[in-house]
């Protein structure tokens, strides 16, 4: 019987923590993130109400139907109730999923716009490299045999390919604000995962596959990119940043990189 | 059978045939239970070491160095050691605790008795199944002691990390090979067990025990066995392929173009890392239900018994169990929303995932319906069954977030997932085991457990698990990735270090509270007061035989069943329960 107040207290504490939002998402920096947060809140309200009602009801029956000398009622159930709560749950759960389809579609079914800046991401144990095409808009040829981490060629650029001469490789991701970006995700060893909290996006990076991911970031700032798929002993250290810059700052950064080559 | 009804079979007299290589399902059930108890001790110890390291990543501990001279030089745990503890924690808990105790432990002991059989259908297979599981455990634990230590690829062992050998990290050499060999052996053991459970349930039911008169525990053991039959068969195949990739140079899971640890991997091409994930989760999702279904069965049985009411909607419960079993094979893709698989298939998996939420909800409603209008006796067993319902609701509902690919875009691989599966597959299932222990202990050992210690243990554990696993959901909302040995590298995690500290203290306290259970268990084995045949006034067949039951369960008598399994508080009946074997006349008086 003590169990009823214990369940109620835990329920109130949990609901409070979700309302207080002491530990919460960072603000989103893209439209997808805004839609994501709306879908999360919709789900939270539905799930929260069910959680609260179910736990309170559990506490209530524990309190109310404790053994006080009565005889228990004899009942094998009620088919109408079964049908009612089965269809109600089915509708609610499926409705939530269908409401979220647009968000998923925006990330995965829609192609990146043609003017998106292509950036090739190469993940390895336990670092990131981001390759830009340079002024020619084309990626140069690469090969595993040219990889030389210590010599400054982590993606294996072919020095004999003129197209690759202007390619820029950076250990952190720099992008201009309000421009569509298309990442092409590569791994050269094991599975990694590209995750930016503020973009509300995450994608595994699988060796042998080339996975695209596109977005538009609308807030200037520096955002952390922690690897989010177990990749070995240095997984917890595999971290880089995504810096969203003004177009002018981005162009300036590009110029500097070209000059340093 | 042509033999007369009253031929009692006697146990073999030798110690080894009686207690070690026993063919008696009851002894085998107890063997599985204690194998699980040993495993859970290791599993929990590993989690405490992990929780310590997460909040004290750079503190030197003298005895760490004693235990692991190379992996904890100077007493500071290396990240690879942390990951190997994590891998072994997950593996040991999932396979050797959650899979063995509810099904192979309690199921082995009580399935035959509850359906009125003398033993399992294949006693020799049953014995082999246990000893094969034991061998798998020995091989698994031995991975700690080989060069490089235990593997660090997690209980999911995703290739290429798990397939490319020593190059991908310490523990990925011999340790990972032993891990896969152990899992393959375990699959073999589980297949033997599954066949035995299915054959026993279908063929050995006593007269009158129709399928729809079986206790819900038997239904969950049957469906769990079917899940195991299909699931472990696929995992076994996947494991063999992974071993071949590692030792025979095949390329099932390894693609071309790998460059690992400054080496070009030239001898592999054409494999797919995603293939492993599909095969693994085709087993791995049903595995969740393998862990939780028997707990649902025990909870149903106990809620009915201790509220002195028939189960609400028995048929709906059976259909819910069957549809969970069926749909359980169609939702594996929800573990792979971020894997790079075709994003259109994510939609299908997500809708199917929401569908499987429906029978789970039905079960919850029916449990509340069972309690409604009841006359609830708060025994320790009942408290754990009620705790199961609360945890099942909490752990199930967080799945509504994760089952949506759109929301998984953020939550995948965060602590939100860790919180979700620990609530439902971990602690809810473990509450089912505690409930089963307190309920069946008198039958198994002929003695009662101590109720006061039981209650203290229950409340500390119930509050404790909420304190450990609720904060994980908030860590997930902050974006805390799982499987990190140390959080100090990521700036945004600075804010959640106190949350991690709180969880670590909660884990220490909750783990300590388990000593109360251990003391209660062993003390009651020796000193508990003698149990009657039917101390809880239950209705099912195990409560018609002495505590503990004789070797052949029914001492040569063939029981005949006349009543459904949950006939409590029948109007007009003399007592507030009608045993399944009571003559029909008892009912007719009504």
Short mmCIF file of N, CA and C in Angstrom, two decimals, chain B residues 5-100:
data_model
loop_
_atom_site.label_atom_id
_atom_site.label_comp_id
_atom_site.label_asym_id
_atom_site.label_seq_id
_atom_site.Cartn_x
_atom_site.Cartn_y
_atom_site.Cartn_z
N UNK B 5 -1.73 -46.00 -14.03
CA UNK B 5 -1.64 -44.59 -13.63
C UNK B 5 -0.68 -44.36 -12.47
N UNK B 6 -0.52 -45.34 -11.62
CA UNK B 6 0.24 -45.06 -10.40
C UNK B 6 1.64 -45.63 -10.39
N UNK B 7 2.41 -45.34 -11.43
CA UNK B 7 3.81 -45.76 -11.43
C UNK B 7 4.65 -44.52 -11.15
N UNK B 8 5.19 -44.45 -9.95
CA UNK B 8 6.01 -43.30 -9.62
C UNK B 8 7.44 -43.56 -10.07
N UNK B 9 8.07 -42.52 -10.64
CA UNK B 9 9.46 -42.64 -11.02
C UNK B 9 10.32 -42.03 -9.93
N UNK B 10 11.48 -42.64 -9.67
CA UNK B 10 12.34 -42.13 -8.61
C UNK B 10 13.58 -41.49 -9.18
N UNK B 11 14.10 -40.56 -8.43
CA UNK B 11 15.31 -39.86 -8.88
C UNK B 11 16.49 -40.81 -8.84
N UNK B 12 17.46 -40.64 -9.75
CA UNK B 12 18.68 -41.44 -9.65
C UNK B 12 19.39 -41.13 -8.33
N UNK B 13 20.10 -42.10 -7.80
CA UNK B 13 20.65 -41.92 -6.46
C UNK B 13 22.04 -41.27 -6.43
N UNK B 14 22.83 -41.45 -7.50
CA UNK B 14 24.19 -40.90 -7.48
C UNK B 14 24.17 -39.38 -7.48
N UNK B 15 25.14 -38.78 -6.79
CA UNK B 15 25.20 -37.32 -6.67
C UNK B 15 25.31 -36.66 -8.04
N UNK B 16 26.18 -37.22 -8.90
CA UNK B 16 26.45 -36.58 -10.19
C UNK B 16 25.22 -36.62 -11.09
N UNK B 17 24.57 -37.78 -11.16
CA UNK B 17 23.38 -37.88 -12.02
C UNK B 17 22.22 -37.10 -11.42
N UNK B 18 22.26 -36.90 -10.12
CA UNK B 18 21.13 -36.25 -9.49
C UNK B 18 21.25 -34.72 -9.51
N UNK B 19 22.48 -34.24 -9.28
CA UNK B 19 22.62 -32.79 -9.13
C UNK B 19 23.47 -32.13 -10.20
N UNK B 20 24.36 -32.88 -10.86
CA UNK B 20 25.24 -32.25 -11.86
C UNK B 20 24.70 -32.50 -13.26
N UNK B 21 24.84 -33.73 -13.74
CA UNK B 21 24.32 -34.05 -15.06
C UNK B 21 22.91 -34.62 -14.92
N UNK B 22 22.05 -33.81 -14.36
CA UNK B 22 20.71 -34.25 -14.07
C UNK B 22 19.84 -34.16 -15.31
N UNK B 23 18.87 -35.08 -15.41
CA UNK B 23 17.89 -35.01 -16.49
C UNK B 23 16.59 -34.40 -15.98
N UNK B 24 16.53 -34.12 -14.68
CA UNK B 24 15.30 -33.62 -14.07
C UNK B 24 15.14 -32.13 -14.40
N UNK B 25 14.03 -31.79 -15.02
CA UNK B 25 13.82 -30.39 -15.43
C UNK B 25 13.90 -29.44 -14.25
N UNK B 26 13.56 -29.92 -13.06
CA UNK B 26 13.57 -29.03 -11.89
C UNK B 26 15.00 -28.69 -11.49
N UNK B 27 15.85 -29.72 -11.50
CA UNK B 27 17.26 -29.48 -11.18
C UNK B 27 17.88 -28.57 -12.25
N UNK B 28 17.54 -28.84 -13.49
CA UNK B 28 18.09 -28.03 -14.59
C UNK B 28 17.61 -26.58 -14.47
N UNK B 29 16.36 -26.41 -14.11
CA UNK B 29 15.84 -25.05 -13.90
C UNK B 29 16.63 -24.33 -12.83
N UNK B 30 16.92 -25.03 -11.73
CA UNK B 30 17.69 -24.42 -10.64
C UNK B 30 19.12 -24.14 -11.09
N UNK B 31 19.68 -25.05 -11.88
CA UNK B 31 21.04 -24.82 -12.42
C UNK B 31 21.06 -23.54 -13.24
N UNK B 32 20.06 -23.37 -14.10
CA UNK B 32 19.98 -22.16 -14.91
C UNK B 32 19.84 -20.92 -14.02
N UNK B 33 19.02 -21.05 -12.99
CA UNK B 33 18.79 -19.91 -12.10
C UNK B 33 20.11 -19.47 -11.46
N UNK B 34 20.88 -20.44 -10.98
CA UNK B 34 22.13 -20.07 -10.31
C UNK B 34 23.21 -19.63 -11.30
N UNK B 35 23.15 -20.17 -12.52
CA UNK B 35 24.04 -19.65 -13.56
C UNK B 35 23.71 -18.17 -13.81
N UNK B 36 22.43 -17.87 -13.83
CA UNK B 36 21.99 -16.47 -14.01
C UNK B 36 22.41 -15.61 -12.85
N UNK B 37 22.30 -16.15 -11.64
CA UNK B 37 22.66 -15.38 -10.44
C UNK B 37 24.16 -15.05 -10.45
N UNK B 38 24.97 -16.03 -10.84
CA UNK B 38 26.41 -15.79 -10.96
C UNK B 38 26.67 -14.73 -12.03
N UNK B 39 25.97 -14.85 -13.16
CA UNK B 39 26.19 -13.92 -14.27
C UNK B 39 25.76 -12.50 -13.90
N UNK B 40 24.65 -12.40 -13.17
CA UNK B 40 24.16 -11.07 -12.83
C UNK B 40 25.13 -10.41 -11.84
N UNK B 41 25.78 -11.22 -11.02
CA UNK B 41 26.78 -10.67 -10.11
C UNK B 41 27.93 -10.06 -10.91
N UNK B 42 28.39 -10.78 -11.93
CA UNK B 42 29.46 -10.23 -12.78
C UNK B 42 28.96 -9.00 -13.52
N UNK B 43 27.78 -9.12 -14.11
CA UNK B 43 27.23 -8.03 -14.91
C UNK B 43 27.07 -6.75 -14.11
N UNK B 44 26.53 -6.87 -12.90
CA UNK B 44 26.33 -5.68 -12.06
C UNK B 44 27.68 -5.12 -11.61
N UNK B 45 28.62 -6.01 -11.27
CA UNK B 45 29.95 -5.53 -10.88
C UNK B 45 30.58 -4.71 -12.00
N UNK B 46 30.44 -5.20 -13.23
CA UNK B 46 31.00 -4.47 -14.37
C UNK B 46 30.34 -3.10 -14.50
N UNK B 47 29.02 -3.05 -14.27
CA UNK B 47 28.35 -1.76 -14.43
C UNK B 47 28.81 -0.78 -13.36
N UNK B 48 29.10 -1.30 -12.15
CA UNK B 48 29.57 -0.39 -11.09
C UNK B 48 30.95 0.16 -11.44
N UNK B 49 31.82 -0.70 -12.00
CA UNK B 49 33.14 -0.21 -12.42
C UNK B 49 32.98 0.86 -13.50
N UNK B 50 32.05 0.63 -14.42
CA UNK B 50 31.81 1.61 -15.49
C UNK B 50 31.30 2.92 -14.91
N UNK B 51 30.35 2.82 -14.00
CA UNK B 51 29.77 4.05 -13.41
C UNK B 51 30.85 4.80 -12.62
N UNK B 52 31.73 4.05 -11.97
CA UNK B 52 32.83 4.71 -11.24
C UNK B 52 33.70 5.48 -12.23
N UNK B 53 34.09 4.78 -13.31
CA UNK B 53 35.01 5.40 -14.27
C UNK B 53 34.39 6.62 -14.94
N UNK B 54 33.11 6.57 -15.23
CA UNK B 54 32.48 7.69 -15.94
C UNK B 54 32.56 8.99 -15.16
N UNK B 55 32.52 8.89 -13.83
CA UNK B 55 32.58 10.15 -13.06
C UNK B 55 33.96 10.39 -12.45
N UNK B 56 34.84 9.38 -12.50
CA UNK B 56 36.22 9.56 -12.02
C UNK B 56 37.20 9.07 -13.08
N UNK B 57 37.18 9.67 -14.27
CA UNK B 57 37.95 9.08 -15.36
C UNK B 57 39.46 9.06 -15.13
N UNK B 58 39.95 9.98 -14.30
CA UNK B 58 41.41 10.07 -14.15
C UNK B 58 41.92 9.70 -12.77
N UNK B 59 41.03 9.15 -11.95
CA UNK B 59 41.45 8.83 -10.59
C UNK B 59 42.12 7.46 -10.59
N UNK B 60 43.24 7.38 -9.90
CA UNK B 60 43.97 6.13 -9.84
C UNK B 60 43.44 5.26 -8.69
N UNK B 61 43.14 4.02 -9.00
CA UNK B 61 42.66 3.09 -7.98
C UNK B 61 43.65 1.93 -7.92
N UNK B 62 44.20 1.75 -6.72
CA UNK B 62 45.27 0.78 -6.55
C UNK B 62 44.91 -0.59 -7.11
N UNK B 63 43.72 -1.09 -6.73
CA UNK B 63 43.41 -2.47 -7.13
C UNK B 63 43.00 -2.62 -8.59
N UNK B 64 42.73 -1.51 -9.29
CA UNK B 64 42.52 -1.62 -10.74
C UNK B 64 43.80 -2.15 -11.39
N UNK B 65 44.93 -1.60 -10.90
CA UNK B 65 46.20 -2.01 -11.48
C UNK B 65 46.50 -3.47 -11.18
N UNK B 66 46.09 -3.89 -9.96
CA UNK B 66 46.28 -5.31 -9.60
C UNK B 66 45.49 -6.20 -10.54
N UNK B 67 44.23 -5.78 -10.83
CA UNK B 67 43.36 -6.59 -11.66
C UNK B 67 43.80 -6.58 -13.11
N UNK B 68 44.14 -5.38 -13.59
CA UNK B 68 44.49 -5.23 -15.01
C UNK B 68 45.82 -4.51 -15.12
N UNK B 69 46.94 -5.23 -14.98
CA UNK B 69 48.25 -4.57 -14.97
C UNK B 69 48.52 -3.79 -16.26
N UNK B 70 48.02 -4.27 -17.39
CA UNK B 70 48.31 -3.55 -18.65
C UNK B 70 47.21 -2.56 -19.03
N UNK B 71 45.96 -2.91 -18.76
CA UNK B 71 44.86 -2.05 -19.19
C UNK B 71 44.55 -0.95 -18.17
N UNK B 72 45.14 -1.05 -16.99
CA UNK B 72 44.94 0.02 -16.02
C UNK B 72 46.28 0.35 -15.37
N UNK B 73 47.24 0.65 -16.20
CA UNK B 73 48.58 0.98 -15.69
C UNK B 73 48.47 2.22 -14.81
N UNK B 74 49.10 2.15 -13.65
CA UNK B 74 49.01 3.27 -12.73
C UNK B 74 47.65 3.37 -12.06
N UNK B 75 46.81 2.35 -12.25
CA UNK B 75 45.51 2.34 -11.57
C UNK B 75 44.44 3.14 -12.28
N UNK B 76 44.76 3.74 -13.43
CA UNK B 76 43.74 4.49 -14.18
C UNK B 76 43.23 3.63 -15.34
N UNK B 77 41.93 3.48 -15.37
CA UNK B 77 41.32 2.64 -16.39
C UNK B 77 41.51 3.25 -17.78
N UNK B 78 41.99 2.46 -18.73
CA UNK B 78 42.11 2.97 -20.10
C UNK B 78 40.73 2.94 -20.77
N UNK B 79 40.55 3.77 -21.82
CA UNK B 79 39.25 3.73 -22.51
C UNK B 79 38.94 2.35 -23.08
N UNK B 80 39.97 1.63 -23.53
CA UNK B 80 39.68 0.30 -24.08
C UNK B 80 39.22 -0.66 -23.00
N UNK B 81 39.74 -0.48 -21.79
CA UNK B 81 39.26 -1.32 -20.69
C UNK B 81 37.80 -0.99 -20.38
N UNK B 82 37.51 0.32 -20.35
CA UNK B 82 36.12 0.73 -20.11
C UNK B 82 35.20 0.07 -21.14
N UNK B 83 35.59 0.15 -22.42
CA UNK B 83 34.72 -0.40 -23.47
C UNK B 83 34.59 -1.91 -23.37
N UNK B 84 35.65 -2.58 -22.91
CA UNK B 84 35.53 -4.03 -22.78
C UNK B 84 34.60 -4.39 -21.61
N UNK B 85 34.61 -3.58 -20.54
CA UNK B 85 33.67 -3.82 -19.43
C UNK B 85 32.24 -3.62 -19.93
N UNK B 86 32.07 -2.58 -20.76
CA UNK B 86 30.75 -2.28 -21.30
C UNK B 86 30.24 -3.41 -22.19
N UNK B 87 31.12 -3.89 -23.07
CA UNK B 87 30.74 -4.98 -23.97
C UNK B 87 30.33 -6.21 -23.17
N UNK B 88 31.14 -6.54 -22.17
CA UNK B 88 30.86 -7.75 -21.41
C UNK B 88 29.64 -7.58 -20.50
N UNK B 89 29.45 -6.37 -19.99
CA UNK B 89 28.24 -6.10 -19.19
C UNK B 89 26.99 -6.39 -20.03
N UNK B 90 26.95 -5.78 -21.23
CA UNK B 90 25.78 -5.97 -22.09
C UNK B 90 25.59 -7.41 -22.48
N UNK B 91 26.67 -8.04 -22.90
CA UNK B 91 26.57 -9.41 -23.39
C UNK B 91 26.13 -10.37 -22.28
N UNK B 92 26.78 -10.26 -21.13
CA UNK B 92 26.47 -11.19 -20.04
C UNK B 92 25.04 -10.97 -19.55
N UNK B 93 24.64 -9.70 -19.43
CA UNK B 93 23.28 -9.43 -18.97
C UNK B 93 22.24 -9.94 -19.95
N UNK B 94 22.42 -9.63 -21.24
CA UNK B 94 21.40 -10.01 -22.22
C UNK B 94 21.33 -11.53 -22.37
N UNK B 95 22.48 -12.15 -22.59
CA UNK B 95 22.44 -13.57 -22.91
C UNK B 95 22.34 -14.44 -21.65
N UNK B 96 23.17 -14.17 -20.68
CA UNK B 96 23.29 -15.13 -19.57
C UNK B 96 22.39 -14.80 -18.38
N UNK B 97 21.73 -13.64 -18.42
CA UNK B 97 20.78 -13.33 -17.34
C UNK B 97 19.37 -13.23 -17.91
N UNK B 98 19.16 -12.26 -18.80
CA UNK B 98 17.79 -12.00 -19.26
C UNK B 98 17.23 -13.13 -20.11
N UNK B 99 18.09 -13.84 -20.82
CA UNK B 99 17.61 -14.95 -21.64
C UNK B 99 17.49 -16.23 -20.83
N UNK B 100 18.40 -16.42 -19.88
CA UNK B 100 18.42 -17.73 -19.21
C UNK B 100 17.45 -17.82 -18.03
#
